CSV table of C-alpha atoms in Angstrom, one decimal:
chain,number,residue,atom,x,y,z
K,1,MET,CA,0.0,0.0,0.1
K,2,LYS,CA,1.6,3.3,-1.2
K,3,PRO,CA,1.5,6.3,1.2
K,4,LYS,CA,-0.8,9.1,-0.1
K,5,SER,CA,0.5,12.0,1.9
K,6,VAL,CA,3.0,13.1,4.5
K,7,ILE,CA,2.2,13.8,8.1
K,8,ALA,CA,4.6,16.1,10.1
K,9,THR,CA,2.8,17.2,13.3
K,10,ASP,CA,0.4,15.7,15.8
K,11,LEU,CA,-2.2,18.1,14.9
K,12,GLN,CA,-2.1,17.0,11.2
K,13,LEU,CA,-2.7,13.6,12.3
K,14,GLN,CA,-5.4,14.3,14.8
K,15,LYS,CA,-7.3,15.9,12.1
K,16,GLN,CA,-6.7,13.1,9.7
K,17,SER,CA,-10.1,11.3,9.3
K,18,PRO,CA,-10.2,7.6,8.5
K,19,GLY,CA,-11.7,6.4,5.1
K,20,SER,CA,-13.5,3.2,4.2
K,21,ASP,CA,-10.0,1.6,3.5
K,22,PRO,CA,-6.8,1.6,5.6
K,23,VAL,CA,-4.3,4.3,4.4
K,24,ASP,CA,-0.5,4.5,5.0
K,25,MET,CA,0.8,7.9,5.6
K,26,ALA,CA,4.6,8.7,5.6
K,27,VAL,CA,5.9,10.5,8.7
K,28,ALA,CA,8.2,13.4,7.7
K,29,ASN,CA,11.8,13.3,8.6
K,30,ALA,CA,11.7,9.7,9.5
K,31,PRO,CA,12.4,7.5,6.4
K,32,GLY,CA,10.5,4.1,6.5
K,33,LEU,CA,8.1,5.2,9.4
K,34,PHE,CA,4.5,5.3,8.5
K,35,VAL,CA,1.3,5.6,10.2
K,36,ARG,CA,-1.7,3.5,9.3
K,37,VAL,CA,-5.0,5.2,9.5
K,38,THR,CA,-8.0,3.0,10.0
K,39,ARG,CA,-11.5,3.2,11.4
K,40,LYS,CA,-10.2,1.6,14.7
K,41,GLN,CA,-6.9,3.5,15.2
K,42,LYS,CA,-3.8,5.3,14.0
K,43,THR,CA,-0.7,3.1,14.3
K,44,PHE,CA,3.0,3.9,13.7
K,45,ARG,CA,4.7,1.0,11.8
K,46,TRP,CA,7.8,0.1,9.9
K,47,ASP,CA,7.4,-2.2,6.9
K,48,ARG,CA,10.9,-3.5,6.4
K,49,GLY,CA,10.0,-5.3,3.2
K,50,ARG,CA,9.9,-8.9,2.2
K,51,GLY,CA,12.6,-11.2,3.5
K,52,TYR,CA,12.4,-9.9,7.1
K,53,LYS,CA,10.7,-11.6,9.9
K,54,PRO,CA,8.5,-10.1,11.2
K,55,ARG,CA,8.0,-7.8,8.2
K,56,ILE,CA,6.0,-5.2,10.1
K,57,ILE,CA,7.4,-3.5,13.4
K,58,THR,CA,4.8,-1.6,15.3
K,59,TYR,CA,5.7,1.1,17.7
K,60,GLY,CA,2.3,2.1,19.2
K,61,ALA,CA,-0.9,4.1,18.5
K,62,PHE,CA,-1.7,7.7,18.4
K,63,PRO,CA,-2.3,9.7,20.5
K,64,GLN,CA,-0.8,7.6,23.3
K,65,LEU,CA,2.3,7.7,21.1
K,66,SER,CA,3.3,11.1,19.7
K,67,ILE,CA,5.0,11.6,16.3
K,68,ARG,CA,8.1,12.8,18.1
K,69,GLU,CA,8.2,9.6,20.3
K,70,ALA,CA,7.5,7.4,17.2
K,71,ARG,CA,10.5,9.1,15.5
K,72,ALA,CA,12.8,8.3,18.4
K,73,ARG,CA,11.5,4.7,18.7
K,74,HIS,CA,11.9,4.3,14.9
K,75,ALA,CA,15.5,5.6,14.8
K,76,GLU,CA,16.6,3.3,17.6
K,77,ALA,CA,15.0,0.3,16.1
K,78,GLN,CA,16.8,1.1,12.8
K,79,ALA,CA,20.0,1.4,14.5
K,80,ARG,CA,19.6,-2.0,16.0
K,81,HIS,CA,18.6,-3.4,12.8
K,82,LYS,CA,21.8,-2.1,11.0
K,83,GLU,CA,23.9,-3.8,13.7
K,84,GLY,CA,22.2,-7.1,12.9
K,85,MET,CA,20.2,-7.2,16.3
K,86,ASP,CA,16.5,-7.6,16.7
K,87,PRO,CA,14.8,-4.2,16.4
K,88,ARG,CA,12.1,-5.1,18.7
K,89,ALA,CA,14.3,-6.0,21.7
K,90,ALA,CA,14.9,-2.4,22.8
K,91,GLY,CA,14.1,1.1,22.2
K,92,GLY,CA,10.4,0.9,23.4
K,93,VAL,CA,9.2,-1.4,20.6
K,94,ASN,CA,6.3,-3.5,22.0
K,95,GLU,CA,6.8,-1.9,25.6
K,96,THR,CA,3.1,-1.6,26.1
K,97,VAL,CA,0.3,-4.1,25.7
K,98,ALA,CA,-1.3,-2.2,22.8
K,99,GLU,CA,2.0,-2.5,21.0
K,100,LEU,CA,2.3,-6.2,21.7
K,101,ALA,CA,-1.3,-6.6,20.6
K,102,GLU,CA,-0.6,-5.2,17.2
K,103,HIS,CA,2.6,-7.3,16.8
K,104,PHE,CA,0.9,-10.5,18.0
K,105,TYR,CA,-2.1,-9.8,15.6
K,106,ALA,CA,0.2,-9.1,12.5
K,107,SER,CA,2.6,-12.0,13.2
K,108,ARG,CA,0.6,-14.9,14.7
K,109,ILE,CA,-3.1,-14.3,13.9
K,110,LYS,CA,-3.5,-12.5,10.6
K,111,GLY,CA,-2.6,-14.9,7.9
K,112,HIS,CA,-2.7,-18.0,10.1
K,113,ARG,CA,-6.4,-18.1,11.1
K,114,LYS,CA,-9.4,-18.5,8.9
K,115,ARG,CA,-11.3,-15.9,10.8
K,116,PRO,CA,-8.8,-13.4,12.3
K,117,GLU,CA,-11.5,-10.9,12.8
K,118,ASP,CA,-12.7,-12.7,15.9
K,119,VAL,CA,-9.3,-12.0,17.6
K,120,ARG,CA,-9.2,-8.5,16.2
K,121,ARG,CA,-12.5,-7.8,17.7
K,122,THR,CA,-11.5,-9.2,21.3
K,123,LEU,CA,-8.2,-7.1,21.1
K,124,ASP,CA,-10.0,-4.0,20.2
K,125,THR,CA,-13.1,-4.2,22.4
K,126,ASP,CA,-11.7,-5.9,25.6
K,127,ILE,CA,-7.9,-6.2,25.9
K,128,ILE,CA,-6.5,-3.0,24.6
K,129,PRO,CA,-9.0,-0.6,26.2
K,130,LYS,CA,-8.3,-2.2,29.6
K,131,LEU,CA,-4.6,-3.0,29.5
K,132,GLY,CA,-3.3,-1.1,26.4
K,133,ARG,CA,-1.2,1.5,28.1
K,134,ARG,CA,0.4,-0.9,30.5
K,135,ARG,CA,4.0,-1.8,30.0
K,136,LEU,CA,4.6,-5.4,29.5
K,137,SER,CA,6.9,-5.8,32.4
K,138,ALA,CA,4.3,-4.3,34.8
K,139,VAL,CA,1.1,-6.2,33.9
K,140,SER,CA,0.2,-8.4,36.8
K,141,THR,CA,-2.2,-11.5,37.1
K,142,PRO,CA,-4.7,-9.7,39.2
K,143,GLU,CA,-5.1,-6.9,36.5
K,144,ILE,CA,-5.8,-9.5,33.8
K,145,SER,CA,-8.2,-11.3,36.2
K,146,GLU,CA,-10.0,-8.0,36.8
K,147,MET,CA,-10.3,-7.4,33.0
K,148,VAL,CA,-11.8,-10.9,32.5
K,149,ARG,CA,-14.2,-10.6,35.5
K,150,SER,CA,-15.4,-7.3,34.1
K,151,VAL,CA,-16.5,-9.1,30.9
K,152,VAL,CA,-18.4,-11.7,33.1
K,153,GLN,CA,-19.9,-9.0,35.1
K,154,ARG,CA,-21.4,-7.1,32.0
K,155,GLY,CA,-23.3,-10.3,31.2
K,156,ALA,CA,-21.0,-12.0,28.8
K,157,PRO,CA,-19.6,-15.0,30.7
K,158,VAL,CA,-19.2,-17.2,27.6
K,159,HIS,CA,-17.4,-14.3,25.7
K,160,ALA,CA,-15.2,-13.8,28.8
K,161,GLY,CA,-13.6,-17.4,27.9
K,162,LYS,CA,-12.6,-16.0,24.5
K,163,VAL,CA,-10.9,-12.9,26.1
K,164,LEU,CA,-8.9,-15.1,28.5
K,165,ALA,CA,-8.0,-17.5,25.8
K,166,HIS,CA,-6.8,-14.7,23.5
K,167,THR,CA,-5.0,-12.9,26.3
K,168,LYS,CA,-3.2,-16.0,27.3
K,169,GLN,CA,-2.1,-16.7,23.7
K,170,MET,CA,-0.9,-13.2,23.2
K,171,PHE,CA,1.3,-13.1,26.4
K,172,ARG,CA,2.7,-16.7,25.6
K,173,PHE,CA,3.6,-15.2,22.2
K,174,ALA,CA,5.3,-12.3,24.0
K,175,CYS,CA,7.4,-15.0,25.9
K,176,SER,CA,8.4,-16.8,22.8
K,177,GLU,CA,9.6,-13.4,21.3
K,178,GLY,CA,11.8,-12.8,24.4
K,179,LEU,CA,9.7,-9.6,25.3
K,180,ILE,CA,8.9,-11.0,28.8
K,181,PRO,CA,10.2,-14.1,30.8
K,182,THR,CA,6.9,-15.3,32.0
K,183,SER,CA,3.2,-14.9,31.1
K,184,PRO,CA,1.1,-13.2,33.8
K,185,ALA,CA,-2.1,-14.8,32.3
K,186,ASP,CA,-1.0,-18.4,32.7
K,187,PRO,CA,-2.0,-18.9,36.3
K,188,LEU,CA,-5.6,-17.9,35.6
K,189,ASP,CA,-8.3,-20.7,35.7
K,190,PRO,CA,-11.5,-20.1,33.9
K,191,ASP,CA,-13.6,-21.7,36.6
K,192,ASN,CA,-12.3,-19.2,39.3
K,193,LEU,CA,-13.3,-16.2,37.1
K,194,GLY,CA,-16.9,-17.2,36.5
K,195,ILE,CA,-16.3,-18.1,32.8
K,196,GLU,CA,-19.0,-20.3,31.2
K,197,ILE,CA,-18.5,-22.8,28.5
K,198,ASN,CA,-21.0,-22.5,25.7
K,199,LYS,CA,-22.0,-26.1,25.7
K,200,ARG,CA,-25.5,-26.3,24.3
K,201,ASP,CA,-27.7,-29.5,24.5
K,202,ARG,CA,-30.9,-28.1,23.1
K,203,ILE,CA,-32.6,-30.4,20.6
K,204,LEU,CA,-36.2,-29.9,19.3
K,205,THR,CA,-38.7,-32.7,20.1
K,206,GLY,CA,-40.9,-34.2,17.4
K,207,ASP,CA,-43.8,-32.0,18.7
K,208,GLU,CA,-41.6,-28.8,18.6
K,209,ILE,CA,-40.6,-29.6,15.0
K,210,GLY,CA,-44.2,-29.8,14.0
K,211,GLN,CA,-45.0,-26.5,15.7
K,212,LEU,CA,-41.9,-24.8,13.8
K,213,TYR,CA,-43.1,-25.9,10.6
K,214,LYS,CA,-46.6,-24.5,11.3
K,215,ALA,CA,-45.2,-21.2,12.6
K,216,LEU,CA,-43.0,-20.8,9.5
K,217,ASP,CA,-46.1,-20.7,7.5
K,218,ARG,CA,-47.7,-18.1,9.8
K,219,ALA,CA,-44.7,-15.6,9.6
K,220,PRO,CA,-45.7,-13.3,6.8
K,221,LYS,CA,-42.7,-11.0,7.0
K,222,MET,CA,-40.1,-13.8,6.9
K,223,SER,CA,-38.7,-14.1,3.4
K,224,LEU,CA,-39.1,-17.2,1.3
K,225,GLN,CA,-35.4,-18.0,1.4
K,226,VAL,CA,-35.0,-17.8,5.1
K,227,LYS,CA,-38.1,-19.9,5.8
K,228,THR,CA,-36.7,-22.6,3.3
K,229,ALA,CA,-33.2,-22.2,4.9
K,230,ILE,CA,-34.5,-23.1,8.3
K,231,ARG,CA,-36.2,-26.2,7.1
K,232,LEU,CA,-33.0,-27.1,5.1
K,233,LEU,CA,-30.9,-26.8,8.1
K,234,LEU,CA,-33.1,-29.2,10.1
K,235,LEU,CA,-33.3,-31.8,7.2
K,236,THR,CA,-29.7,-31.8,6.1
K,237,GLY,CA,-27.8,-31.0,9.4
K,238,LEU,CA,-25.7,-28.6,7.4
K,239,ARG,CA,-23.8,-25.7,9.3
K,240,SER,CA,-25.6,-22.4,8.7
K,241,GLY,CA,-22.5,-20.9,7.1
K,242,GLU,CA,-22.3,-23.9,4.6
K,243,LEU,CA,-25.9,-23.4,3.5
K,244,ARG,CA,-25.7,-19.6,3.5
K,245,GLN,CA,-22.7,-19.7,1.1
K,246,ALA,CA,-24.1,-22.4,-1.1
K,247,THR,CA,-24.4,-21.5,-4.9
K,248,TRP,CA,-26.5,-23.2,-7.7
K,249,SER,CA,-23.3,-24.4,-9.3
K,250,ALA,CA,-22.8,-26.7,-6.3
K,251,PHE,CA,-26.3,-28.2,-6.6
K,252,ASP,CA,-26.9,-31.3,-8.6
K,253,PRO,CA,-30.7,-31.9,-8.7
K,254,ASP,CA,-30.3,-35.1,-10.8
K,255,ASN,CA,-28.1,-36.8,-8.2
K,256,ALA,CA,-29.6,-35.0,-5.3
K,257,VAL,CA,-26.3,-33.6,-3.9
K,258,LEU,CA,-25.2,-30.3,-2.7
K,259,THR,CA,-21.3,-29.9,-2.7
K,260,ILE,CA,-19.7,-27.9,0.0
K,261,PRO,CA,-16.3,-26.5,-1.0
K,262,VAL,CA,-13.4,-26.6,1.2
K,263,SER,CA,-13.4,-22.9,1.6
K,264,ASN,CA,-17.0,-23.0,3.1
K,265,GLN,CA,-16.2,-25.9,5.7
K,266,LYS,CA,-15.4,-25.2,9.2
K,267,LEU,CA,-11.8,-26.2,9.2
K,268,SER,CA,-8.4,-25.0,10.7
K,269,ARG,CA,-5.7,-23.9,8.3
K,270,LYS,CA,-3.9,-27.2,8.8
K,271,GLN,CA,-7.2,-29.2,8.1
K,272,GLU,CA,-7.8,-27.2,4.9
K,273,ARG,CA,-4.5,-28.7,3.4
K,274,GLN,CA,-5.8,-32.1,3.3
K,275,ALA,CA,-9.7,-31.6,3.2
K,276,GLN,CA,-11.8,-32.5,0.2
K,277,PRO,CA,-15.1,-31.0,-0.9
K,278,PHE,CA,-18.0,-32.4,0.9
K,279,ALA,CA,-20.9,-34.0,-0.8
K,280,CYS,CA,-24.1,-33.6,1.1
K,281,PRO,CA,-26.8,-36.0,-0.1
K,282,LEU,CA,-30.2,-34.4,-0.2
K,283,PRO,CA,-33.5,-36.2,0.8
K,284,ARG,CA,-36.1,-35.7,-1.7
K,285,GLN,CA,-37.9,-33.2,0.5
K,286,ALA,CA,-34.8,-30.9,0.5
K,287,VAL,CA,-34.5,-31.3,-3.2
K,288,ASP,CA,-38.0,-30.0,-3.6
K,289,LEU,CA,-37.4,-27.1,-1.3
K,290,MET,CA,-34.3,-26.0,-3.2
K,291,ARG,CA,-36.2,-26.1,-6.5
K,292,GLY,CA,-38.6,-23.7,-5.0
K,293,LEU,CA,-36.0,-21.1,-4.7
K,294,ARG,CA,-34.4,-21.6,-8.1
K,295,GLY,CA,-35.9,-18.5,-9.6
K,296,LEU,CA,-34.8,-16.0,-6.9
K,297,ASP,CA,-31.1,-15.5,-7.8
K,298,GLU,CA,-28.7,-16.9,-10.6
K,299,THR,CA,-25.7,-17.5,-8.2
K,300,TRP,CA,-26.8,-18.0,-4.5
K,301,VAL,CA,-29.1,-20.6,-3.2
K,302,ILE,CA,-30.1,-18.3,-0.2
K,303,PRO,CA,-29.6,-14.9,-1.8
K,304,GLY,CA,-29.7,-11.6,0.4
K,305,ARG,CA,-32.9,-9.7,-0.4
K,306,SER,CA,-31.4,-6.3,-0.2
K,307,ASP,CA,-29.3,-5.6,-3.2
K,308,GLY,CA,-29.1,-9.2,-4.7
K,309,ALA,CA,-25.3,-9.0,-4.9
K,310,GLY,CA,-24.5,-11.9,-2.5
K,311,PRO,CA,-25.9,-14.5,-0.1
K,312,VAL,CA,-27.7,-13.5,3.2
K,313,THR,CA,-25.5,-12.2,6.0
K,314,ASP,CA,-24.2,-14.6,8.8
K,315,HIS,CA,-26.8,-13.1,11.3
K,316,VAL,CA,-29.9,-13.5,9.3
K,317,PHE,CA,-30.9,-17.0,10.5
K,318,GLY,CA,-30.3,-16.4,14.2
K,319,ARG,CA,-32.3,-13.2,13.9
K,320,ALA,CA,-35.2,-14.8,12.0
K,321,VAL,CA,-35.5,-17.7,14.7
K,322,ARG,CA,-35.4,-15.0,17.6
K,323,ARG,CA,-38.3,-13.0,15.8
K,324,LEU,CA,-40.3,-16.2,15.1
K,325,LEU,CA,-40.1,-17.0,18.8
K,326,GLY,CA,-41.4,-13.7,19.6
K,327,LEU,CA,-44.1,-13.6,17.0
K,328,LYS,CA,-47.7,-13.3,18.4
K,329,ASP,CA,-51.2,-13.8,16.6
K,330,GLU,CA,-54.1,-11.5,16.7
K,331,GLU,CA,-55.1,-12.7,20.2
K,332,GLY,CA,-51.6,-12.1,21.5
K,333,GLU,CA,-50.5,-15.6,21.8
K,334,ARG,CA,-47.2,-16.7,20.7
K,335,VAL,CA,-47.0,-18.4,17.3
K,336,LEU,CA,-44.2,-20.7,18.4
K,337,PRO,CA,-44.8,-21.4,22.1
K,338,ILE,CA,-41.6,-23.5,22.6
K,339,PRO,CA,-38.4,-22.9,24.6
K,340,SER,CA,-35.7,-20.8,22.8
K,341,PHE,CA,-33.4,-22.4,20.3
K,342,SER,CA,-30.7,-21.4,17.8
K,343,PRO,CA,-30.2,-22.3,14.1
K,344,HIS,CA,-27.4,-24.5,15.2
K,345,ASP,CA,-29.6,-26.5,17.5
K,346,LEU,CA,-31.4,-27.7,14.3
K,347,ARG,CA,-28.1,-29.3,13.3
K,348,ARG,CA,-27.9,-31.0,16.8
K,349,THR,CA,-31.4,-32.1,16.4
K,350,CYS,CA,-30.7,-33.7,13.1
K,351,ARG,CA,-27.8,-35.5,14.6
K,352,SER,CA,-29.9,-36.8,17.5
K,353,GLY,CA,-32.7,-37.7,15.4
K,354,LEU,CA,-30.4,-40.0,13.3
K,355,SER,CA,-29.2,-41.7,16.4
K,356,ALA,CA,-32.9,-42.3,17.4
K,357,LEU,CA,-33.5,-43.9,14.0
K,358,GLY,CA,-30.7,-46.4,14.6
K,359,VAL,CA,-28.1,-44.9,12.3
K,360,PRO,CA,-24.7,-46.2,13.0
K,361,PRO,CA,-22.6,-43.4,14.8
K,362,HIS,CA,-19.9,-43.3,12.2
K,363,ILE,CA,-22.6,-42.7,9.4
K,364,ALA,CA,-24.4,-40.1,11.5
K,365,GLU,CA,-21.1,-38.4,12.1
K,366,ARG,CA,-20.2,-38.3,8.5
K,367,CYS,CA,-23.7,-36.8,7.6
K,368,LEU,CA,-22.6,-33.7,9.5
K,369,ASN,CA,-19.3,-33.8,7.9
K,370,HIS,CA,-17.7,-34.5,11.4
K,371,SER,CA,-14.1,-36.0,11.7
K,372,LEU,CA,-14.0,-39.6,12.8
K,373,GLY,CA,-10.8,-39.3,14.5
K,374,ARG,CA,-7.1,-38.9,13.4
K,375,ILE,CA,-6.7,-42.6,12.6
K,376,ALA,CA,-10.0,-42.9,10.8
K,377,ASP,CA,-9.2,-39.7,8.8
K,378,ILE,CA,-5.9,-41.1,7.6
K,379,TYR,CA,-7.0,-44.7,6.8
K,380,ASP,CA,-10.7,-44.6,6.1
K,381,ARG,CA,-11.2,-42.4,3.1
K,382,HIS,CA,-14.6,-43.8,2.2
K,383,ASP,CA,-17.3,-41.2,2.0
K,384,TYR,CA,-20.3,-43.5,2.8
K,385,LEU,CA,-22.4,-41.4,0.3
K,386,GLU,CA,-25.2,-43.9,-0.1
K,387,ASP,CA,-25.4,-44.8,3.6
K,388,ARG,CA,-25.7,-41.1,4.3
K,389,ARG,CA,-28.4,-40.6,1.7
K,390,GLU,CA,-30.3,-43.4,3.2
K,391,ALA,CA,-30.0,-42.0,6.7
K,392,LEU,CA,-30.9,-38.4,5.8
K,393,GLN,CA,-33.9,-39.6,3.9
K,394,ARG,CA,-35.2,-41.7,6.8
K,395,TRP,CA,-34.7,-38.5,9.0
K,396,ALA,CA,-36.6,-36.3,6.4
K,397,ASP,CA,-39.4,-38.9,6.3
K,398,GLN,CA,-39.6,-38.7,10.2
K,399,VAL,CA,-39.8,-35.0,10.1
K,400,ASP,CA,-42.8,-35.2,7.7
K,401,GLU,CA,-44.5,-37.4,10.3
K,402,TYR,CA,-43.9,-34.9,13.0
K,403,VAL,CA,-45.0,-32.1,10.8
K,404,GLY,CA,-48.3,-34.2,9.8
K,405,ARG,CA,-49.3,-34.0,13.5
K,406,HIS,CA,-49.7,-30.3,13.3
K,407,MET,CA,-50.7,-29.5,9.8
K,408,PRO,CA,-54.0,-30.1,8.1
K,409,ALA,CA,-53.7,-33.3,5.9
K,410,THR,CA,-54.0,-31.3,2.6
K,411,ASN,CA,-50.9,-29.4,3.6
K,412,VAL,CA,-48.5,-32.2,4.7
K,413,HIS,CA,-47.7,-33.4,1.2
K,414,SER,CA,-47.6,-29.8,-0.3
K,415,LEU,CA,-45.3,-27.9,2.2
K,416,GLU,CA,-42.9,-27.0,-0.6
K,417,SER,CA,-45.4,-25.6,-3.0
K,418,ALA,CA,-47.0,-23.7,-0.2
K,419,LEU,CA,-43.6,-21.9,0.5
């Protein structure tokens, strides 16, 4: 990214407004020193170019760090660099938690994680505001404990677990870089901080499935594609992201298969290297549902309804379920009077339903594209496509039975056309 202008004073930098994209601005009288201006912050950096590790050296964020201080740190770092030493080891580089956070994100997270924005959000929202100005050598275990407890106290005990995990990873990274001798976060135990593990066990009963289908038909403001997607999640056991990003080119109606590319699967970077596209066999009910969407968009199976330029966003299904649970009829009664559930609970319901039907565990797990364990992944390369097809068809037929108890007989076999 080429610099667009030169910054000489703190006042100039203070007045610089962020645009939609990050901008690098050269700092006057400091060759190699830039300030990256984003919506989040303004960070002093040195891009050493290819061949150096790390390539990016960060000095700190404005206004905590002035241009004068950034020049001084940059000059000392360059001097150490010329002497063949690590430019981060002295001169204030990565002295504060905010500076460490930037170095950690650039070197260890970005480019290594499939969804680095999750860590970025935690750093910007929870860690840097609380500890950003603290020097690394002065950060104590009680301070980190207080930071995590504050997240718990604001009503986010599950998210607090992420905050602690990312904090531990960041300080261990600092140890590996030689910036601190030991991590002040390592002694902390999640159980002692009030952290809750987001381990859900909600599954819908047969009666609740019938009520769900009935409620979907009574939700006039819910779009056709979202109603259909909720049913498809239950019938196929797909992850919401896998279905949300599905394209018509991946749909084979003749063979009743929807192929999920590796890029859309929930995999780590390491798993992606050996992963294969996942062929999800579709029961006839699912094929009929998808055919009902064919005319909505040329590319996306579940298109967004705002501009037609892409699929629905990743929050649509969850928001739709919450609205459905809160929907009331003319008499003020809930249209769907069942306990709360999430779109992912439909996937769990499918898996539990397969077990209830006597489907062997390894087939049921493969229906959901779950790993069968390291040894099985290495030696058992069979995809069990036909076994999975039979299992999911049995499950879809069972869902039809649940729905039939709550729908008029004339509607049970015409759900797809009614959509």
